[in-house]
CSV table of C-alpha atoms in Angstrom, one decimal:
chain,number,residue,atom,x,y,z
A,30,UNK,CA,45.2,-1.4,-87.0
A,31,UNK,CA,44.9,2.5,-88.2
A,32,UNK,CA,47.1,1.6,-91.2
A,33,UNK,CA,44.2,-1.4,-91.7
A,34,UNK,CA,41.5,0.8,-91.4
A,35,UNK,CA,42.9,3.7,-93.7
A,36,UNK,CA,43.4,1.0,-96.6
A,37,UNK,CA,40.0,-0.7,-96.5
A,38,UNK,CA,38.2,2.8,-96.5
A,39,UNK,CA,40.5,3.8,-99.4
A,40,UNK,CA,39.3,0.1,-101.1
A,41,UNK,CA,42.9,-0.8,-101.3
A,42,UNK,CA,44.9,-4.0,-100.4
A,43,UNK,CA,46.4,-3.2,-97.1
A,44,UNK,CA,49.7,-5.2,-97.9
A,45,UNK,CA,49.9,-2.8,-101.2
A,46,UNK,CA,49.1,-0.1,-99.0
A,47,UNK,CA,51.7,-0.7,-96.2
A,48,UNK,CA,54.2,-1.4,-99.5
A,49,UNK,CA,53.2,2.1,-101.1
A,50,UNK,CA,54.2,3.9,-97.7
A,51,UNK,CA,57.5,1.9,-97.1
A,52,UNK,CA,60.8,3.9,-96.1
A,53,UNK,CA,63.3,3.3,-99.0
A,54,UNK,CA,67.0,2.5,-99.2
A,55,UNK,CA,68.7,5.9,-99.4
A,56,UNK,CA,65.9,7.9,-97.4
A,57,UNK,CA,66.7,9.3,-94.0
A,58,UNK,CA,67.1,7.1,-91.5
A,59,UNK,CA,63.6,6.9,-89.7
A,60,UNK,CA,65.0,6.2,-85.7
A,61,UNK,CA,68.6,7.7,-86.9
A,62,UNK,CA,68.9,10.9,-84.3
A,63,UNK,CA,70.4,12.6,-87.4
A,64,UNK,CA,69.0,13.7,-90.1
A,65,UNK,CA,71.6,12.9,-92.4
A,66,UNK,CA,71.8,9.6,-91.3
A,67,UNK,CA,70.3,7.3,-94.5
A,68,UNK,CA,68.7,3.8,-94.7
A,69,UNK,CA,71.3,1.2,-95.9
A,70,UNK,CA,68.8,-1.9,-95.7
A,71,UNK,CA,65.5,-2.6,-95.9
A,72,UNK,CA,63.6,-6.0,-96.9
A,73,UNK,CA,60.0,-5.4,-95.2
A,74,UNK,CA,58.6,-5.9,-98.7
A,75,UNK,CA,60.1,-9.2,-98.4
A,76,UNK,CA,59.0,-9.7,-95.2
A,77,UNK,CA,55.3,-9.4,-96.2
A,78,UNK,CA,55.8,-11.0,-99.8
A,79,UNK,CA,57.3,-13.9,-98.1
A,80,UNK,CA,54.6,-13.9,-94.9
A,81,UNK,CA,51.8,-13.4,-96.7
A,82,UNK,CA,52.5,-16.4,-99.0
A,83,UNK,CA,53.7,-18.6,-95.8
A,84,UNK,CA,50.3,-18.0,-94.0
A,85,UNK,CA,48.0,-18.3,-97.2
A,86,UNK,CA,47.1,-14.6,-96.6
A,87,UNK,CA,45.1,-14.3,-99.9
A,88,UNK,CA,43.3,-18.0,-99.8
A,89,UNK,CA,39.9,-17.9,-98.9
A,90,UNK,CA,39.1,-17.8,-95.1
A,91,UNK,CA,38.2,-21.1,-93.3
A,92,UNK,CA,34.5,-20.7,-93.1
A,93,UNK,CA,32.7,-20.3,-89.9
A,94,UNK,CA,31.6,-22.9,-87.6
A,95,UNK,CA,28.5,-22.4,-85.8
A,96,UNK,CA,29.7,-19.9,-83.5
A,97,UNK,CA,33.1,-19.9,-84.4
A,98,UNK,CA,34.4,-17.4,-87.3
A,99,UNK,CA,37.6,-17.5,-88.6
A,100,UNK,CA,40.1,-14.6,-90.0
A,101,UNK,CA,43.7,-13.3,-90.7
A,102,UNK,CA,45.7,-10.2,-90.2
A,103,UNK,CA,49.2,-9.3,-90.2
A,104,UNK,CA,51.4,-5.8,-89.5
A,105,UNK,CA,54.9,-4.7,-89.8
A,106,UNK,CA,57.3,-2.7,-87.6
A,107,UNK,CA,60.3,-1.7,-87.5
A,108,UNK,CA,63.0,-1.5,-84.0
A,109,UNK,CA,66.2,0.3,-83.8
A,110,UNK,CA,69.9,-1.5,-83.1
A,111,UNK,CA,71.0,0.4,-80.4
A,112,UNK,CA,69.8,3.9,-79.5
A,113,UNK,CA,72.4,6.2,-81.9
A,114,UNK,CA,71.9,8.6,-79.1
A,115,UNK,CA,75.9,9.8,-77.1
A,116,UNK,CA,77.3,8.1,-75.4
A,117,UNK,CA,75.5,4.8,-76.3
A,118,UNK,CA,79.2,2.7,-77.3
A,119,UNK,CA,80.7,-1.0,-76.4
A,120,UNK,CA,83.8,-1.6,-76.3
A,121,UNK,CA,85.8,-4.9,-76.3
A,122,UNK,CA,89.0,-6.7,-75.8
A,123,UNK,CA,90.5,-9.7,-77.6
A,124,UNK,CA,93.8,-11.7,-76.5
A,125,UNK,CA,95.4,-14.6,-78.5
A,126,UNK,CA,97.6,-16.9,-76.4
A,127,UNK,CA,100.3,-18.7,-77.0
A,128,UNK,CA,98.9,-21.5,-78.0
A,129,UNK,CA,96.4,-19.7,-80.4
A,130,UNK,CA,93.4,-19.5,-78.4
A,131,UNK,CA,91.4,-16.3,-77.9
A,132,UNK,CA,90.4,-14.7,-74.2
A,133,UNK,CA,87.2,-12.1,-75.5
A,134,UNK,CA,86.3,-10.0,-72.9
A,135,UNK,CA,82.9,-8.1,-73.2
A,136,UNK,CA,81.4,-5.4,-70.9
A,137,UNK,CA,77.9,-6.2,-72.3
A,138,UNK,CA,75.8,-9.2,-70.1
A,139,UNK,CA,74.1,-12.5,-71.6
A,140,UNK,CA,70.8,-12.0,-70.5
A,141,UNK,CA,70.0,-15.1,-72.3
A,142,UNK,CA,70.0,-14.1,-75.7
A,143,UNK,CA,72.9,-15.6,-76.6
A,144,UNK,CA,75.2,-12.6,-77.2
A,145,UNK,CA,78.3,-14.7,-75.6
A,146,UNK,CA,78.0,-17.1,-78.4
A,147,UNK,CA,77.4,-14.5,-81.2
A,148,UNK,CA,80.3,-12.4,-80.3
A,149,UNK,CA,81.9,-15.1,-79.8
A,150,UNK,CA,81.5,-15.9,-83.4
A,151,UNK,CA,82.3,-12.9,-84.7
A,152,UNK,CA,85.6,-13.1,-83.0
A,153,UNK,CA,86.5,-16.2,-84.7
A,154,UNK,CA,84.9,-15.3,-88.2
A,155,UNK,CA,87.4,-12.1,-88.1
A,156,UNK,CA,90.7,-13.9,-86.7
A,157,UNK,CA,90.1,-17.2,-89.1
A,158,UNK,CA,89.4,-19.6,-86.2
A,159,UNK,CA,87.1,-22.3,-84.8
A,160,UNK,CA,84.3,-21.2,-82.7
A,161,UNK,CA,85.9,-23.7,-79.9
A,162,UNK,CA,88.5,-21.6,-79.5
A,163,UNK,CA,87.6,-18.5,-78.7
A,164,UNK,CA,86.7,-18.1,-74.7
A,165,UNK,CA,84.0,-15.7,-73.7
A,166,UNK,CA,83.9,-13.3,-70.6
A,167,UNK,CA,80.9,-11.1,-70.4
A,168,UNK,CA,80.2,-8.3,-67.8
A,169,UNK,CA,82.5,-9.1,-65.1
A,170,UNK,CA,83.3,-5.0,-64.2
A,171,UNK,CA,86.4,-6.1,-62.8
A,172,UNK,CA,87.9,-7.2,-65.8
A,173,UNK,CA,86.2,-6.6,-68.8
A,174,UNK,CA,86.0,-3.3,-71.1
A,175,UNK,CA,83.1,-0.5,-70.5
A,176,UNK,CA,80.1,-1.2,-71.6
A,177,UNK,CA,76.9,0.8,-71.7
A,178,UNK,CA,74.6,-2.5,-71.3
A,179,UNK,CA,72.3,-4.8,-72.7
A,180,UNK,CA,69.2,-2.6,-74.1
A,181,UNK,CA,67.9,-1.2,-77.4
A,182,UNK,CA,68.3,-4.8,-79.2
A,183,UNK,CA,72.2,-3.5,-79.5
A,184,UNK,CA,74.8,-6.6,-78.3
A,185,UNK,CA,74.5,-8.0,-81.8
A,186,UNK,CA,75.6,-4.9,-83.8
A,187,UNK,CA,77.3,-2.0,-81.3
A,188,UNK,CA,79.2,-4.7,-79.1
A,189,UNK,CA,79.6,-6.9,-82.5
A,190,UNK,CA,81.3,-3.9,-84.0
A,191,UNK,CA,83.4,-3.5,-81.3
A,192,UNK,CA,84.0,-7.1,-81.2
A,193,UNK,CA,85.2,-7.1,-84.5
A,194,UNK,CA,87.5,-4.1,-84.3
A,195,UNK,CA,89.6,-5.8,-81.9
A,196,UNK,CA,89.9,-8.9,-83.5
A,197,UNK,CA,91.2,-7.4,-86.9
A,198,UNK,CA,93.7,-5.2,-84.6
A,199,UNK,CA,94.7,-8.9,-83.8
A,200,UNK,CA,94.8,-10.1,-86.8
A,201,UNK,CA,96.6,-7.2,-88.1
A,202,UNK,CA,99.7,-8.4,-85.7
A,203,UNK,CA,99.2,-12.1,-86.4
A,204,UNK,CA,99.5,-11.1,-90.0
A,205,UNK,CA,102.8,-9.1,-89.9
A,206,UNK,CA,104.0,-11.9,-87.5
A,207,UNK,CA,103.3,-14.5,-89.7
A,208,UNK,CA,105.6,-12.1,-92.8
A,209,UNK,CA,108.6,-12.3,-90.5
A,210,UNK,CA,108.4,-15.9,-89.7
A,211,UNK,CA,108.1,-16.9,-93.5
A,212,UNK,CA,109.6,-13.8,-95.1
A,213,UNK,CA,106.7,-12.9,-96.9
A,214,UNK,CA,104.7,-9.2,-97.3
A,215,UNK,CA,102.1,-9.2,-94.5
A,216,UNK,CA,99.8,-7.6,-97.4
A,217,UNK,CA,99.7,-10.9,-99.2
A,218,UNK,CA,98.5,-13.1,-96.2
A,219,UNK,CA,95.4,-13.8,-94.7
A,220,UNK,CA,93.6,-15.9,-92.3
A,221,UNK,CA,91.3,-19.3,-92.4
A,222,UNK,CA,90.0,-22.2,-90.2
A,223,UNK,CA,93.2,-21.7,-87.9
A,224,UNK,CA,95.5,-20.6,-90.9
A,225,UNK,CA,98.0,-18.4,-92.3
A,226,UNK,CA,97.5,-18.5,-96.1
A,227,UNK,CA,98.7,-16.7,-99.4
A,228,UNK,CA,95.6,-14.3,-100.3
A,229,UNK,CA,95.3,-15.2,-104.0
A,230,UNK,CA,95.6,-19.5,-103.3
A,231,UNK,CA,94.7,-20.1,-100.2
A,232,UNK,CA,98.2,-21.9,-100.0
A,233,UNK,CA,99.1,-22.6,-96.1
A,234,UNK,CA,101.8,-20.7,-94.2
A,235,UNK,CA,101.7,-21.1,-90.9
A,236,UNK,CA,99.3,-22.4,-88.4
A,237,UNK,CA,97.8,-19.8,-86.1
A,238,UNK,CA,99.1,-21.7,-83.0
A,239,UNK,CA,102.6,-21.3,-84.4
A,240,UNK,CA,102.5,-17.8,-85.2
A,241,UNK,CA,101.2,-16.6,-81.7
A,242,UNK,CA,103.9,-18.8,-79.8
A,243,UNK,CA,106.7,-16.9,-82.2
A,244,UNK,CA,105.1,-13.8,-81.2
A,245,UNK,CA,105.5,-14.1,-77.4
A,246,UNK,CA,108.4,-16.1,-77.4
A,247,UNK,CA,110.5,-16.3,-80.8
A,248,UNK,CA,110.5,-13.2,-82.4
A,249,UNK,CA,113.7,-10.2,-81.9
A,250,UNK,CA,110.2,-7.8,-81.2
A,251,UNK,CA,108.1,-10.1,-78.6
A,252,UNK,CA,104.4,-8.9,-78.1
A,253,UNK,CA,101.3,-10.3,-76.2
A,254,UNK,CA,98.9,-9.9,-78.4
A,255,UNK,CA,95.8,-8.3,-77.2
A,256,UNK,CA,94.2,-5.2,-78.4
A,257,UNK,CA,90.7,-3.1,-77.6
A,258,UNK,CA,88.7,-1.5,-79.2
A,259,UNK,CA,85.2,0.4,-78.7
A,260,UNK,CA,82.4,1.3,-81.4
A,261,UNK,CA,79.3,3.4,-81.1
A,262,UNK,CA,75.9,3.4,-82.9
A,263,UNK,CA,76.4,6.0,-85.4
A,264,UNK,CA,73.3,4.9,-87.8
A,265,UNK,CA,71.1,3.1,-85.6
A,266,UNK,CA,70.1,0.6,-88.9
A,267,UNK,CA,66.6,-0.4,-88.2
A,268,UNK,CA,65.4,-4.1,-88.0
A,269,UNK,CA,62.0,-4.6,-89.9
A,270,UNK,CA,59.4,-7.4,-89.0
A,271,UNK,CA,56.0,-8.6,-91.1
A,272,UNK,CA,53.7,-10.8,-88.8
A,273,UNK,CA,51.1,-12.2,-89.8
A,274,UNK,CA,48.1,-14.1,-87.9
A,275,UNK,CA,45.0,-16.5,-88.3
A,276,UNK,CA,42.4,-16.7,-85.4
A,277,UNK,CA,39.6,-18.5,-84.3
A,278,UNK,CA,36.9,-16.1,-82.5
A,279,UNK,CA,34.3,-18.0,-80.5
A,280,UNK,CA,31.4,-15.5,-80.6
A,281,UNK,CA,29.7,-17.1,-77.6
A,282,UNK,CA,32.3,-17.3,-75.3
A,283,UNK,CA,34.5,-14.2,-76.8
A,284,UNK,CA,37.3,-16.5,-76.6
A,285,UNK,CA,40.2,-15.9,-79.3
A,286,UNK,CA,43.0,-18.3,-80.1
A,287,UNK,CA,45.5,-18.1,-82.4
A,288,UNK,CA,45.9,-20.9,-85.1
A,289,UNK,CA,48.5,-20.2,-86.9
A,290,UNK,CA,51.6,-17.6,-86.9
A,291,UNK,CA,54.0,-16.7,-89.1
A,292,UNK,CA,57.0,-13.9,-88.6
A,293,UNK,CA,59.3,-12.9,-91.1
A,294,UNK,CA,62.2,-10.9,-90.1
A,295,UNK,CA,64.5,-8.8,-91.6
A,296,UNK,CA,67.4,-8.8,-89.2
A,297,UNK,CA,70.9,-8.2,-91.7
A,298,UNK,CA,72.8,-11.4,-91.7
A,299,UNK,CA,71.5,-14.1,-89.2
A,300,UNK,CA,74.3,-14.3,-87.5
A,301,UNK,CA,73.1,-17.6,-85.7
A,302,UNK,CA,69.8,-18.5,-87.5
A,303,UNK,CA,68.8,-20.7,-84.8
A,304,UNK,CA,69.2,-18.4,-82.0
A,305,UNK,CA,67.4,-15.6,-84.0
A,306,UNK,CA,64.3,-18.0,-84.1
A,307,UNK,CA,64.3,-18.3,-80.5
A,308,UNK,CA,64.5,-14.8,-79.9
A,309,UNK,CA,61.8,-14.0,-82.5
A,310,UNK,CA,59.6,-17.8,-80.7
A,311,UNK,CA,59.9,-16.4,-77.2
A,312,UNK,CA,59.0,-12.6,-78.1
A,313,UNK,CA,55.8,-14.6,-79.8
A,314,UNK,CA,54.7,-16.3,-76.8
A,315,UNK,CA,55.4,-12.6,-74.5
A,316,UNK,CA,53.5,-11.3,-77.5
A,317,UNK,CA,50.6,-13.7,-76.9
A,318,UNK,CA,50.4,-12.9,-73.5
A,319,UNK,CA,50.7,-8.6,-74.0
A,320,UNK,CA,47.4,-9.2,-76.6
A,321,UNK,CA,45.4,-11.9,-75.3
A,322,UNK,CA,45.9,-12.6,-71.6
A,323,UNK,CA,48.3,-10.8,-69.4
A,324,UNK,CA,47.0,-8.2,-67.3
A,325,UNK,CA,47.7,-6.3,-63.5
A,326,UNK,CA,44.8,-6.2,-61.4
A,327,UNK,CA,45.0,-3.3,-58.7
A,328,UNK,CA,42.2,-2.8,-56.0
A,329,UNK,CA,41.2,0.6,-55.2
A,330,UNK,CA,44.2,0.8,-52.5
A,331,UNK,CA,46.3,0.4,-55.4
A,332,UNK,CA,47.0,-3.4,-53.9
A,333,UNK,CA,47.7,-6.0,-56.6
A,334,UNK,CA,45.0,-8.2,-56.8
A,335,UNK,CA,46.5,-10.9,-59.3
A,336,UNK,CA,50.1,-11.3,-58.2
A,337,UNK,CA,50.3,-15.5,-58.8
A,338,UNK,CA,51.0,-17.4,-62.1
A,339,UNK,CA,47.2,-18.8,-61.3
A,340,UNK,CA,45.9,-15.6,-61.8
A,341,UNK,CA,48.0,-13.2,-63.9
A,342,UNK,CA,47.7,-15.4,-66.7
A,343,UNK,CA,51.3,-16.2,-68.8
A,344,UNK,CA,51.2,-18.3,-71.9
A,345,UNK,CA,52.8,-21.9,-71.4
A,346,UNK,CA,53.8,-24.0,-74.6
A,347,UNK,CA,50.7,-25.8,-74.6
A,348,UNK,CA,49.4,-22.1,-75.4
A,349,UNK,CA,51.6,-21.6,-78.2
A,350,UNK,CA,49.9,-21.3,-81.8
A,351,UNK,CA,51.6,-23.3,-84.8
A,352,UNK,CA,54.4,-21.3,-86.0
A,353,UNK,CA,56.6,-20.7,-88.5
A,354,UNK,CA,59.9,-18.0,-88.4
A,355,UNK,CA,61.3,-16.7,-91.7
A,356,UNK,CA,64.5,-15.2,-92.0
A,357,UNK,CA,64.6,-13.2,-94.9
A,358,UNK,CA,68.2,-12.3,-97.3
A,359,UNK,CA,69.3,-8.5,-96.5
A,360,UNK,CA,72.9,-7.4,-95.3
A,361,UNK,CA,73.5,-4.1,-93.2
A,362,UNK,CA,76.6,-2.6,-94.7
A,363,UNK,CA,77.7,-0.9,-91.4
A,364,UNK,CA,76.9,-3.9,-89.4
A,365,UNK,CA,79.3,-7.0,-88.2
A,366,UNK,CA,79.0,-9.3,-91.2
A,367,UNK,CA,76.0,-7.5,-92.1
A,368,UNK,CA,74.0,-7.8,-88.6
A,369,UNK,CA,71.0,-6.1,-87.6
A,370,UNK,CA,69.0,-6.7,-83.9
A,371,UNK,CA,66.1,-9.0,-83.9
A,372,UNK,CA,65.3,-8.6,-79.4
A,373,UNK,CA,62.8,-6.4,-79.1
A,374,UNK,CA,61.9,-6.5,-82.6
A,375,UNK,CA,59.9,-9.2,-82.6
A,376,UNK,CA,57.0,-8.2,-79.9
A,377,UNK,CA,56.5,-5.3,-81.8
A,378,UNK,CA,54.3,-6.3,-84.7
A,379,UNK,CA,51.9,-9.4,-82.5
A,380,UNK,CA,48.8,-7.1,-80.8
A,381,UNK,CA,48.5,-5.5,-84.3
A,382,UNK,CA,48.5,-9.0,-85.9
A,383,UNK,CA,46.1,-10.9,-83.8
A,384,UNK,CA,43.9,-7.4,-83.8
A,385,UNK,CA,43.5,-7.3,-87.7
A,386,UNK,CA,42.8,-11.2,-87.6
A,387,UNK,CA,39.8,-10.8,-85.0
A,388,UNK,CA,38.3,-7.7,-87.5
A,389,UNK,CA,38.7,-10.1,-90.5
A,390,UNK,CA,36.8,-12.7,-88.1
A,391,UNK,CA,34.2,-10.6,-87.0
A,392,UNK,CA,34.4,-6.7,-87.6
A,393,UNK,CA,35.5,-5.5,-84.7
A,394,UNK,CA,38.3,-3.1,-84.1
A,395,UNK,CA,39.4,-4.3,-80.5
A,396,UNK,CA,41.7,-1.4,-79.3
A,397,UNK,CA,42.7,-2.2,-75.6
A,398,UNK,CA,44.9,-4.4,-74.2
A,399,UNK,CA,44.3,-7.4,-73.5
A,400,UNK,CA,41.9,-8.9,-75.9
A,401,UNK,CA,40.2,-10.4,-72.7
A,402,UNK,CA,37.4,-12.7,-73.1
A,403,UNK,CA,34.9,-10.6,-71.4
A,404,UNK,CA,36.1,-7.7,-73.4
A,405,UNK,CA,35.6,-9.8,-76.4
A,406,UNK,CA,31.9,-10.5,-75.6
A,407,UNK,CA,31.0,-6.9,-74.2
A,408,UNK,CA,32.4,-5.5,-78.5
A,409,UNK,CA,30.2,-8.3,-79.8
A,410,UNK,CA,27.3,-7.5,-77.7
A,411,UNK,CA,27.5,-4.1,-79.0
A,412,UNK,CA,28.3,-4.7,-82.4
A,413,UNK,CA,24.7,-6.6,-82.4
């Protein structure tokens, strides 16, 4: 909202303002704990470019209706991937069976978000097998690697890392196993959909499944292949976010609802593009309810006066606005096929968004939380 406020007194565009005042590829690292620590991505200008179009940001507002005045907003944010403070580090362990099947074991939990099925994936991307084969084991303590937890939007990237240093440690001995069986240089192989093939053709060795059994029962130098490895946040690369927002603000009832929503995100590589837009969907409805409707009610005792789903009031789907997630091209050099986070991101930019729609509505700057109704109607009484 300040940035929205500085570029209309200025007279300037605020999405050319927001663009003017961007942090650059090359330029310190803005959440990095280090001051050498630079910016390897950045696609927030996309993110707006791309938003702003989606939404119809520079069409002309619908006009009002009776009562009922219409605007749009939007604002960006950025999140950091993981912490980059010590010790902030995953670690993970990869084991390839016999029959050419991985056991990943993972110190950091599934809360939901999917991490199981993205590390998964990065385990199978590195070692050149299906995603069916790989076999996930997350946060067991008894058996699985340290871990320092699910937080700072970090599974994706810091235990992805780690992820993927174990599987190339893997690889690295299927690889030289795979050289003695066929009497080739180890250098000229590599890996693909459950294959050992020449680098330069592509031309099939050996199947994965027959170079594991040779390595734990064939070869003169038998080995169980399993190696670990850990990784910690070194740059923290941050995750950038444009949202934008259309509203409907009922100036006799102070009611506000959201029309129409659009979220672009530059998160790296989409490692699962459909799980990213359910992380980024579900952060939009606990974005709804942070701006428009959620709100702890204590008595003077300091008693909780609204502790029911009657009263504290949660967004349901019927709640949800008409949406649309973009997923914008950038790559993170330092990230697991060029990850970023997307978690927490995505709450980030939605008070500031629905807030700059209701001034374009009406011309009011609305700066506590939540936009309640009666809050709503107390600014307009005011503003007359």
């Amino acid at each position: 909202m300040h940035f929205d406020r500085i570029a209309r007194e200025l007279q300037m565009d605020p999405i050319a303002f927001r663009k003017g005042n961007l942090v650059k590829v090359g330029q310190p690292n803005p959440v990095a704990l280090k001051s050498d620590w630079i910016l390897e991505s950045c696609e927030l200008e996309q993110c707006l470019d791309q938003g702003a179009k989606e939404i119809g940001y520079y069409e002309p507002r619908r006009p009002a209706d009776g009562k009922k005045v219409y605007g749009k907003g939007f604002s960006a944010a950025l999140h950091v991937t993981g912490t980059s403070a010590c010790p902030d580090f995953s670690s993970a362990t990869v084991t390839m069976n016999e029959d050419g099947t991985v056991e990943l074991l993972i110190g950091s939990p599934d809360l939901g978000q999917g991490s199981d099925t993205v590390h998964s994936q990065i385990c199978a991307d590195t070692l050149g097998i299906r995603y069916e084969d790989v076999h996930a084991l997350s946060a067991d303590t008894d058996v699985t690697s340290f871990d320092m937890g699910s937080y700072a939007s970090r599974q994706s990237y810091v235990a992805g890392n780690a992820v993927k240093l174990a599987a190339e440690k893997v690889k690295a001995h299927v690889l030289d196993y795979a050289a003695a069986m066929s009497g080739q240089l180890s250098g000229n192989l590599d890996t693909d959909d459950g294959w050992v093939v020449r680098r330069e053709n592509g031309r099939r060795i050996a199947s994965i499944k027959e170079v594991a059994y040779y390595a734990m029962y064939l070869s003169p130098t038998p080995m169980y292949l399993c190696e670990s490895a850990s990784y910690s946040s070194l740059n923290c690369p941050p995750a950038f976010a444009a949202h934008f927002a259309e509203v409907e603000v009922d100036q006799e009832t102070g009611e506000v609802k959201v029309l129409n929503y659009v979220a672009a995100h530059d998160v790296g590589v989409a490692v699962n593009p459909r799980m990213v837009e359910g992380q980024v969907e579900g952060c939009l409805c606990q974005g709804l309810g942070l701006t428009l409707t959620e709100d702890m009610i204590y008595n003077q005792d300091g008693v909780l006066q609204n502790c029911n789903f009657t009263d504290y009031k949660v967004p349901r789907a019927l709640d949800m606005p008409k949406s649309k997630i973009i997923i914008v091209d950038s790559y993170e050099p330092s990230g697991p096929f060029g990850a970023k986070s997307v978690g927490e991101m995505a709450v980030a930019p939605v008070p500031g968004a629905i807030a700059n729609a209701i001034y374009d509505a009406c011309g009011i700057r609305m700066k506590d939380l939540p936009i309640t109704k009666d809050k709503m109607l107390q600014a307009l009484k005011e503003r007359q």
